[in-house]
PDB file of C-alpha atoms in Angstrom:
ATOM      1  CA  UNK A   1     -42.290  16.308 -19.360  1.00 42.00           C
ATOM      2  CA  UNK A   2     -45.268  14.097 -20.149  1.00 46.00           C
ATOM      3  CA  UNK A   3     -47.947  15.436 -22.476  1.00 49.00           C
ATOM      4  CA  UNK A   4     -51.115  16.348 -20.657  1.00 51.00           C
ATOM      5  CA  UNK A   5     -49.484  16.283 -17.217  1.00 52.00           C
ATOM      6  CA  UNK A   6     -50.730  19.116 -15.033  1.00 52.00           C
ATOM      7  CA  UNK A   7     -48.108  21.028 -13.080  1.00 48.00           C
ATOM      8  CA  UNK A   8     -49.128  21.360  -9.453  1.00 49.00           C
ATOM      9  CA  UNK A   9     -47.005  24.101  -7.924  1.00 47.00           C
ATOM     10  CA  UNK A  10     -48.406  23.237  -4.480  1.00 47.00           C
ATOM     11  CA  UNK A  11     -46.386  20.030  -4.662  1.00 47.00           C
ATOM     12  CA  UNK A  12     -43.227  22.117  -5.116  1.00 48.00           C
ATOM     13  CA  UNK A  13     -43.911  25.292  -3.129  1.00 49.00           C
ATOM     14  CA  UNK A  14     -40.351  26.562  -3.406  1.00 82.00           C
ATOM     15  CA  UNK A  15     -40.335  26.317  -7.200  1.00 87.00           C
ATOM     16  CA  UNK A  16     -43.797  27.838  -7.345  1.00 87.00           C
ATOM     17  CA  UNK A  17     -42.620  30.796  -5.317  1.00 90.00           C
ATOM     18  CA  UNK A  18     -39.460  31.099  -7.412  1.00 91.00           C
ATOM     19  CA  UNK A  19     -41.535  31.002 -10.577  1.00 91.00           C
ATOM     20  CA  UNK A  20     -43.781  33.813  -9.377  1.00 91.00           C
ATOM     21  CA  UNK A  21     -40.821  35.906  -8.211  1.00 92.00           C
ATOM     22  CA  UNK A  22     -38.467  35.305 -11.143  1.00 91.00           C
ATOM     23  CA  UNK A  23     -40.547  34.749 -14.286  1.00 92.00           C
ATOM     24  CA  UNK A  24     -40.716  38.434 -15.273  1.00 93.00           C
ATOM     25  CA  UNK A  25     -37.050  39.036 -14.420  1.00 92.00           C
ATOM     26  CA  UNK A  26     -36.011  35.966 -16.373  1.00 94.00           C
ATOM     27  CA  UNK A  27     -38.102  36.987 -19.371  1.00 94.00           C
ATOM     28  CA  UNK A  28     -36.657  40.529 -19.405  1.00 91.00           C
ATOM     29  CA  UNK A  29     -33.152  39.128 -19.081  1.00 91.00           C
ATOM     30  CA  UNK A  30     -33.668  36.640 -21.897  1.00 92.00           C
ATOM     31  CA  UNK A  31     -35.320  39.282 -24.064  1.00 89.00           C
ATOM     32  CA  UNK A  32     -32.247  41.489 -23.836  1.00 86.00           C
ATOM     33  CA  UNK A  33     -29.924  38.488 -24.078  1.00 88.00           C
ATOM     34  CA  UNK A  34     -31.511  37.315 -27.338  1.00 87.00           C
ATOM     35  CA  UNK A  35     -31.558  40.741 -28.933  1.00 82.00           C
ATOM     36  CA  UNK A  36     -35.267  41.334 -28.466  1.00 83.00           C
ATOM     37  CA  UNK A  37     -36.453  37.918 -29.604  1.00 87.00           C
ATOM     38  CA  UNK A  38     -39.724  37.396 -27.748  1.00 92.00           C
ATOM     39  CA  UNK A  39     -40.195  33.887 -29.140  1.00 92.00           C
ATOM     40  CA  UNK A  40     -36.816  32.613 -27.953  1.00 93.00           C
ATOM     41  CA  UNK A  41     -37.077  34.395 -24.595  1.00 94.00           C
ATOM     42  CA  UNK A  42     -40.456  32.813 -23.858  1.00 95.00           C
ATOM     43  CA  UNK A  43     -39.391  29.348 -24.999  1.00 95.00           C
ATOM     44  CA  UNK A  44     -36.063  29.359 -23.121  1.00 96.00           C
ATOM     45  CA  UNK A  45     -37.728  30.558 -19.911  1.00 95.00           C
ATOM     46  CA  UNK A  46     -40.453  27.931 -20.126  1.00 95.00           C
ATOM     47  CA  UNK A  47     -37.881  25.233 -20.842  1.00 95.00           C
ATOM     48  CA  UNK A  48     -35.788  26.250 -17.832  1.00 95.00           C
ATOM     49  CA  UNK A  49     -38.736  26.119 -15.424  1.00 94.00           C
ATOM     50  CA  UNK A  50     -39.951  22.813 -16.866  1.00 93.00           C
ATOM     51  CA  UNK A  51     -36.516  21.271 -16.396  1.00 94.00           C
ATOM     52  CA  UNK A  52     -36.360  22.676 -12.859  1.00 92.00           C
ATOM     53  CA  UNK A  53     -39.598  20.869 -12.024  1.00 90.00           C
ATOM     54  CA  UNK A  54     -38.139  17.645 -13.350  1.00 90.00           C
ATOM     55  CA  UNK A  55     -35.020  18.068 -11.181  1.00 88.00           C
ATOM     56  CA  UNK A  56     -36.543  19.833  -8.156  1.00 84.00           C
ATOM     57  CA  UNK A  57     -35.278  17.343  -5.579  1.00 83.00           C
ATOM     58  CA  UNK A  58     -31.638  17.703  -6.662  1.00 86.00           C
ATOM     59  CA  UNK A  59     -31.368  21.478  -7.099  1.00 85.00           C
ATOM     60  CA  UNK A  60     -29.225  23.240  -4.522  1.00 85.00           C
ATOM     61  CA  UNK A  61     -29.655  26.752  -5.942  1.00 88.00           C
ATOM     62  CA  UNK A  62     -32.747  26.705  -8.159  1.00 91.00           C
ATOM     63  CA  UNK A  63     -32.601  30.365  -9.261  1.00 91.00           C
ATOM     64  CA  UNK A  64     -29.021  30.164 -10.492  1.00 91.00           C
ATOM     65  CA  UNK A  65     -29.715  26.793 -12.128  1.00 92.00           C
ATOM     66  CA  UNK A  66     -32.799  28.143 -13.918  1.00 94.00           C
ATOM     67  CA  UNK A  67     -30.877  31.120 -15.315  1.00 94.00           C
ATOM     68  CA  UNK A  68     -28.026  28.917 -16.573  1.00 93.00           C
ATOM     69  CA  UNK A  69     -30.456  26.487 -18.223  1.00 95.00           C
ATOM     70  CA  UNK A  70     -32.388  29.385 -19.790  1.00 95.00           C
ATOM     71  CA  UNK A  71     -29.205  30.974 -21.174  1.00 94.00           C
ATOM     72  CA  UNK A  72     -28.114  27.609 -22.586  1.00 93.00           C
ATOM     73  CA  UNK A  73     -31.520  27.021 -24.188  1.00 95.00           C
ATOM     74  CA  UNK A  74     -31.487  30.507 -25.723  1.00 93.00           C
ATOM     75  CA  UNK A  75     -27.939  29.980 -27.006  1.00 90.00           C
ATOM     76  CA  UNK A  76     -28.905  26.662 -28.551  1.00 91.00           C
ATOM     77  CA  UNK A  77     -31.808  28.261 -30.397  1.00 90.00           C
ATOM     78  CA  UNK A  78     -29.736  31.223 -31.604  1.00 86.00           C
ATOM     79  CA  UNK A  79     -27.024  28.841 -32.844  1.00 84.00           C
ATOM     80  CA  UNK A  80     -29.612  26.676 -34.592  1.00 85.00           C
ATOM     81  CA  UNK A  81     -31.007  29.731 -36.357  1.00 79.00           C
ATOM     82  CA  UNK A  82     -27.628  30.689 -37.764  1.00 71.00           C
ATOM     83  CA  UNK A  83     -27.711  27.470 -39.761  1.00 70.00           C
ATOM     84  CA  UNK A  84     -31.283  27.868 -40.957  1.00 71.00           C
ATOM     85  CA  UNK A  85     -32.817  30.442 -43.245  1.00 53.00           C
ATOM     86  CA  UNK A  86     -33.980  33.526 -41.330  1.00 55.00           C
ATOM     87  CA  UNK A  87     -37.588  33.275 -40.202  1.00 50.00           C
ATOM     88  CA  UNK A  88     -39.901  36.029 -41.369  1.00 46.00           C
ATOM     89  CA  UNK A  89     -42.285  35.763 -38.416  1.00 46.00           C
ATOM     90  CA  UNK A  90     -39.822  36.592 -35.650  1.00 48.00           C
ATOM     91  CA  UNK A  91     -41.150  38.895 -32.997  1.00 47.00           C
ATOM     92  CA  UNK A  92     -38.605  41.503 -31.975  1.00 49.00           C
ATOM     93  CA  UNK A  93     -39.095  44.234 -29.410  1.00 49.00           C
ATOM     94  CA  UNK A  94     -39.087  47.557 -31.225  1.00 48.00           C
ATOM     95  CA  UNK A  95     -38.536  50.011 -28.360  1.00 50.00           C
ATOM     96  CA  UNK A  96     -34.808  49.877 -27.695  1.00 55.00           C
ATOM     97  CA  UNK A  97     -31.951  52.357 -27.741  1.00 59.00           C
ATOM     98  CA  UNK A  98     -30.729  52.755 -31.315  1.00 61.00           C
ATOM     99  CA  UNK A  99     -28.696  49.684 -32.312  1.00 73.00           C
ATOM    100  CA  UNK A 100     -28.383  48.218 -28.816  1.00 79.00           C
ATOM    101  CA  UNK A 101     -29.938  44.828 -29.596  1.00 78.00           C
ATOM    102  CA  UNK A 102     -27.779  44.393 -32.695  1.00 80.00           C
ATOM    103  CA  UNK A 103     -24.685  45.347 -30.699  1.00 85.00           C
ATOM    104  CA  UNK A 104     -25.565  42.894 -27.908  1.00 85.00           C
ATOM    105  CA  UNK A 105     -25.826  40.088 -30.469  1.00 83.00           C
ATOM    106  CA  UNK A 106     -22.193  40.707 -31.440  1.00 88.00           C
ATOM    107  CA  UNK A 107     -20.892  40.067 -27.914  1.00 91.00           C
ATOM    108  CA  UNK A 108     -19.864  36.663 -26.642  1.00 90.00           C
ATOM    109  CA  UNK A 109     -22.619  34.809 -24.768  1.00 89.00           C
ATOM    110  CA  UNK A 110     -20.783  35.306 -21.454  1.00 92.00           C
ATOM    111  CA  UNK A 111     -20.307  39.034 -22.021  1.00 94.00           C
ATOM    112  CA  UNK A 112     -23.931  39.434 -23.089  1.00 91.00           C
ATOM    113  CA  UNK A 113     -25.215  37.398 -20.139  1.00 91.00           C
ATOM    114  CA  UNK A 114     -23.114  39.277 -17.598  1.00 94.00           C
ATOM    115  CA  UNK A 115     -24.156  42.675 -18.962  1.00 93.00           C
ATOM    116  CA  UNK A 116     -27.831  41.792 -19.089  1.00 90.00           C
ATOM    117  CA  UNK A 117     -27.912  40.373 -15.569  1.00 91.00           C
ATOM    118  CA  UNK A 118     -25.901  43.278 -14.181  1.00 93.00           C
ATOM    119  CA  UNK A 119     -27.624  46.167 -15.945  1.00 88.00           C
ATOM    120  CA  UNK A 120     -31.089  44.914 -16.893  1.00 84.00           C
ATOM    121  CA  UNK A 121     -31.810  43.109 -13.620  1.00 87.00           C
ATOM    122  CA  UNK A 122     -29.484  45.386 -11.630  1.00 90.00           C
ATOM    123  CA  UNK A 123     -27.824  42.451  -9.861  1.00 92.00           C
ATOM    124  CA  UNK A 124     -24.511  42.835  -8.074  1.00 95.00           C
ATOM    125  CA  UNK A 125     -21.453  41.032  -9.411  1.00 96.00           C
ATOM    126  CA  UNK A 126     -21.677  38.261  -6.809  1.00 95.00           C
ATOM    127  CA  UNK A 127     -25.265  37.428  -7.802  1.00 93.00           C
ATOM    128  CA  UNK A 128     -24.410  37.589 -11.519  1.00 94.00           C
ATOM    129  CA  UNK A 129     -21.560  35.156 -10.864  1.00 94.00           C
ATOM    130  CA  UNK A 130     -23.865  32.841  -8.959  1.00 92.00           C
ATOM    131  CA  UNK A 131     -26.492  32.821 -11.711  1.00 90.00           C
ATOM    132  CA  UNK A 132     -23.905  32.307 -14.444  1.00 90.00           C
ATOM    133  CA  UNK A 133     -22.008  29.621 -12.521  1.00 88.00           C
ATOM    134  CA  UNK A 134     -18.658  31.398 -12.559  1.00 91.00           C
ATOM    135  CA  UNK A 135     -16.346  33.262 -10.202  1.00 95.00           C
ATOM    136  CA  UNK A 136     -16.919  36.997  -9.542  1.00 96.00           C
ATOM    137  CA  UNK A 137     -13.523  38.003 -11.027  1.00 97.00           C
ATOM    138  CA  UNK A 138     -14.487  36.207 -14.245  1.00 96.00           C
ATOM    139  CA  UNK A 139     -17.785  38.094 -14.334  1.00 96.00           C
ATOM    140  CA  UNK A 140     -15.917  41.394 -13.870  1.00 97.00           C
ATOM    141  CA  UNK A 141     -13.725  40.538 -16.858  1.00 97.00           C
ATOM    142  CA  UNK A 142     -16.801  39.763 -18.999  1.00 96.00           C
ATOM    143  CA  UNK A 143     -18.457  43.004 -17.860  1.00 96.00           C
ATOM    144  CA  UNK A 144     -15.366  45.061 -18.633  1.00 97.00           C
ATOM    145  CA  UNK A 145     -14.796  43.522 -22.054  1.00 96.00           C
ATOM    146  CA  UNK A 146     -18.500  43.594 -22.923  1.00 94.00           C
ATOM    147  CA  UNK A 147     -18.883  47.263 -22.027  1.00 94.00           C
ATOM    148  CA  UNK A 148     -15.731  48.154 -23.961  1.00 95.00           C
ATOM    149  CA  UNK A 149     -17.004  46.266 -27.008  1.00 94.00           C
ATOM    150  CA  UNK A 150     -20.440  47.909 -26.750  1.00 90.00           C
ATOM    151  CA  UNK A 151     -18.786  51.336 -26.684  1.00 91.00           C
ATOM    152  CA  UNK A 152     -16.901  50.410 -29.863  1.00 91.00           C
ATOM    153  CA  UNK A 153     -20.012  49.073 -31.583  1.00 88.00           C
ATOM    154  CA  UNK A 154     -22.281  51.938 -30.547  1.00 86.00           C
ATOM    155  CA  UNK A 155     -19.664  54.639 -31.130  1.00 82.00           C
ATOM    156  CA  UNK A 156     -19.831  56.016 -27.609  1.00 66.00           C
ATOM    157  CA  UNK A 157     -16.905  57.694 -25.857  1.00 56.00           C
ATOM    158  CA  UNK A 158     -18.791  57.656 -22.556  1.00 56.00           C
ATOM    159  CA  UNK A 159     -17.107  55.433 -19.983  1.00 55.00           C
ATOM    160  CA  UNK A 160     -20.424  54.597 -18.244  1.00 50.00           C
TER     161      UNK A 160
END
């Protein structure tokens, strides 16, 4: 996007409406997905909406596209960080169930994404599949494996 260019949501009323409806959901999803990293969640969400504006005329399902782009942007940043020295100024959400964010970080990106969309946003499997760009049976596999792995990591015998 060009520096200094003003975004006029009236020119793209559908994206403006989507932004207003989804921005908080997307942020909460990315926050859980990144293990409580506010900085990455904000940046990935902003990047996804900015890219959506640039491609607005070609998007068939903007919500699903925005979520996939946001997950990819967050993954890129998390991968980049693994190669760099840990930053001391990271902002992490402190109010979480004991060890949950650390456990989520140990899941595969697909497992983490499926769990966050399903249980943080309370989406059904079909909508999770749509937003992740995969088939519902594949999402169910990621949910099953992710929940099983979380139980192992968190030491819970509870099946739900």
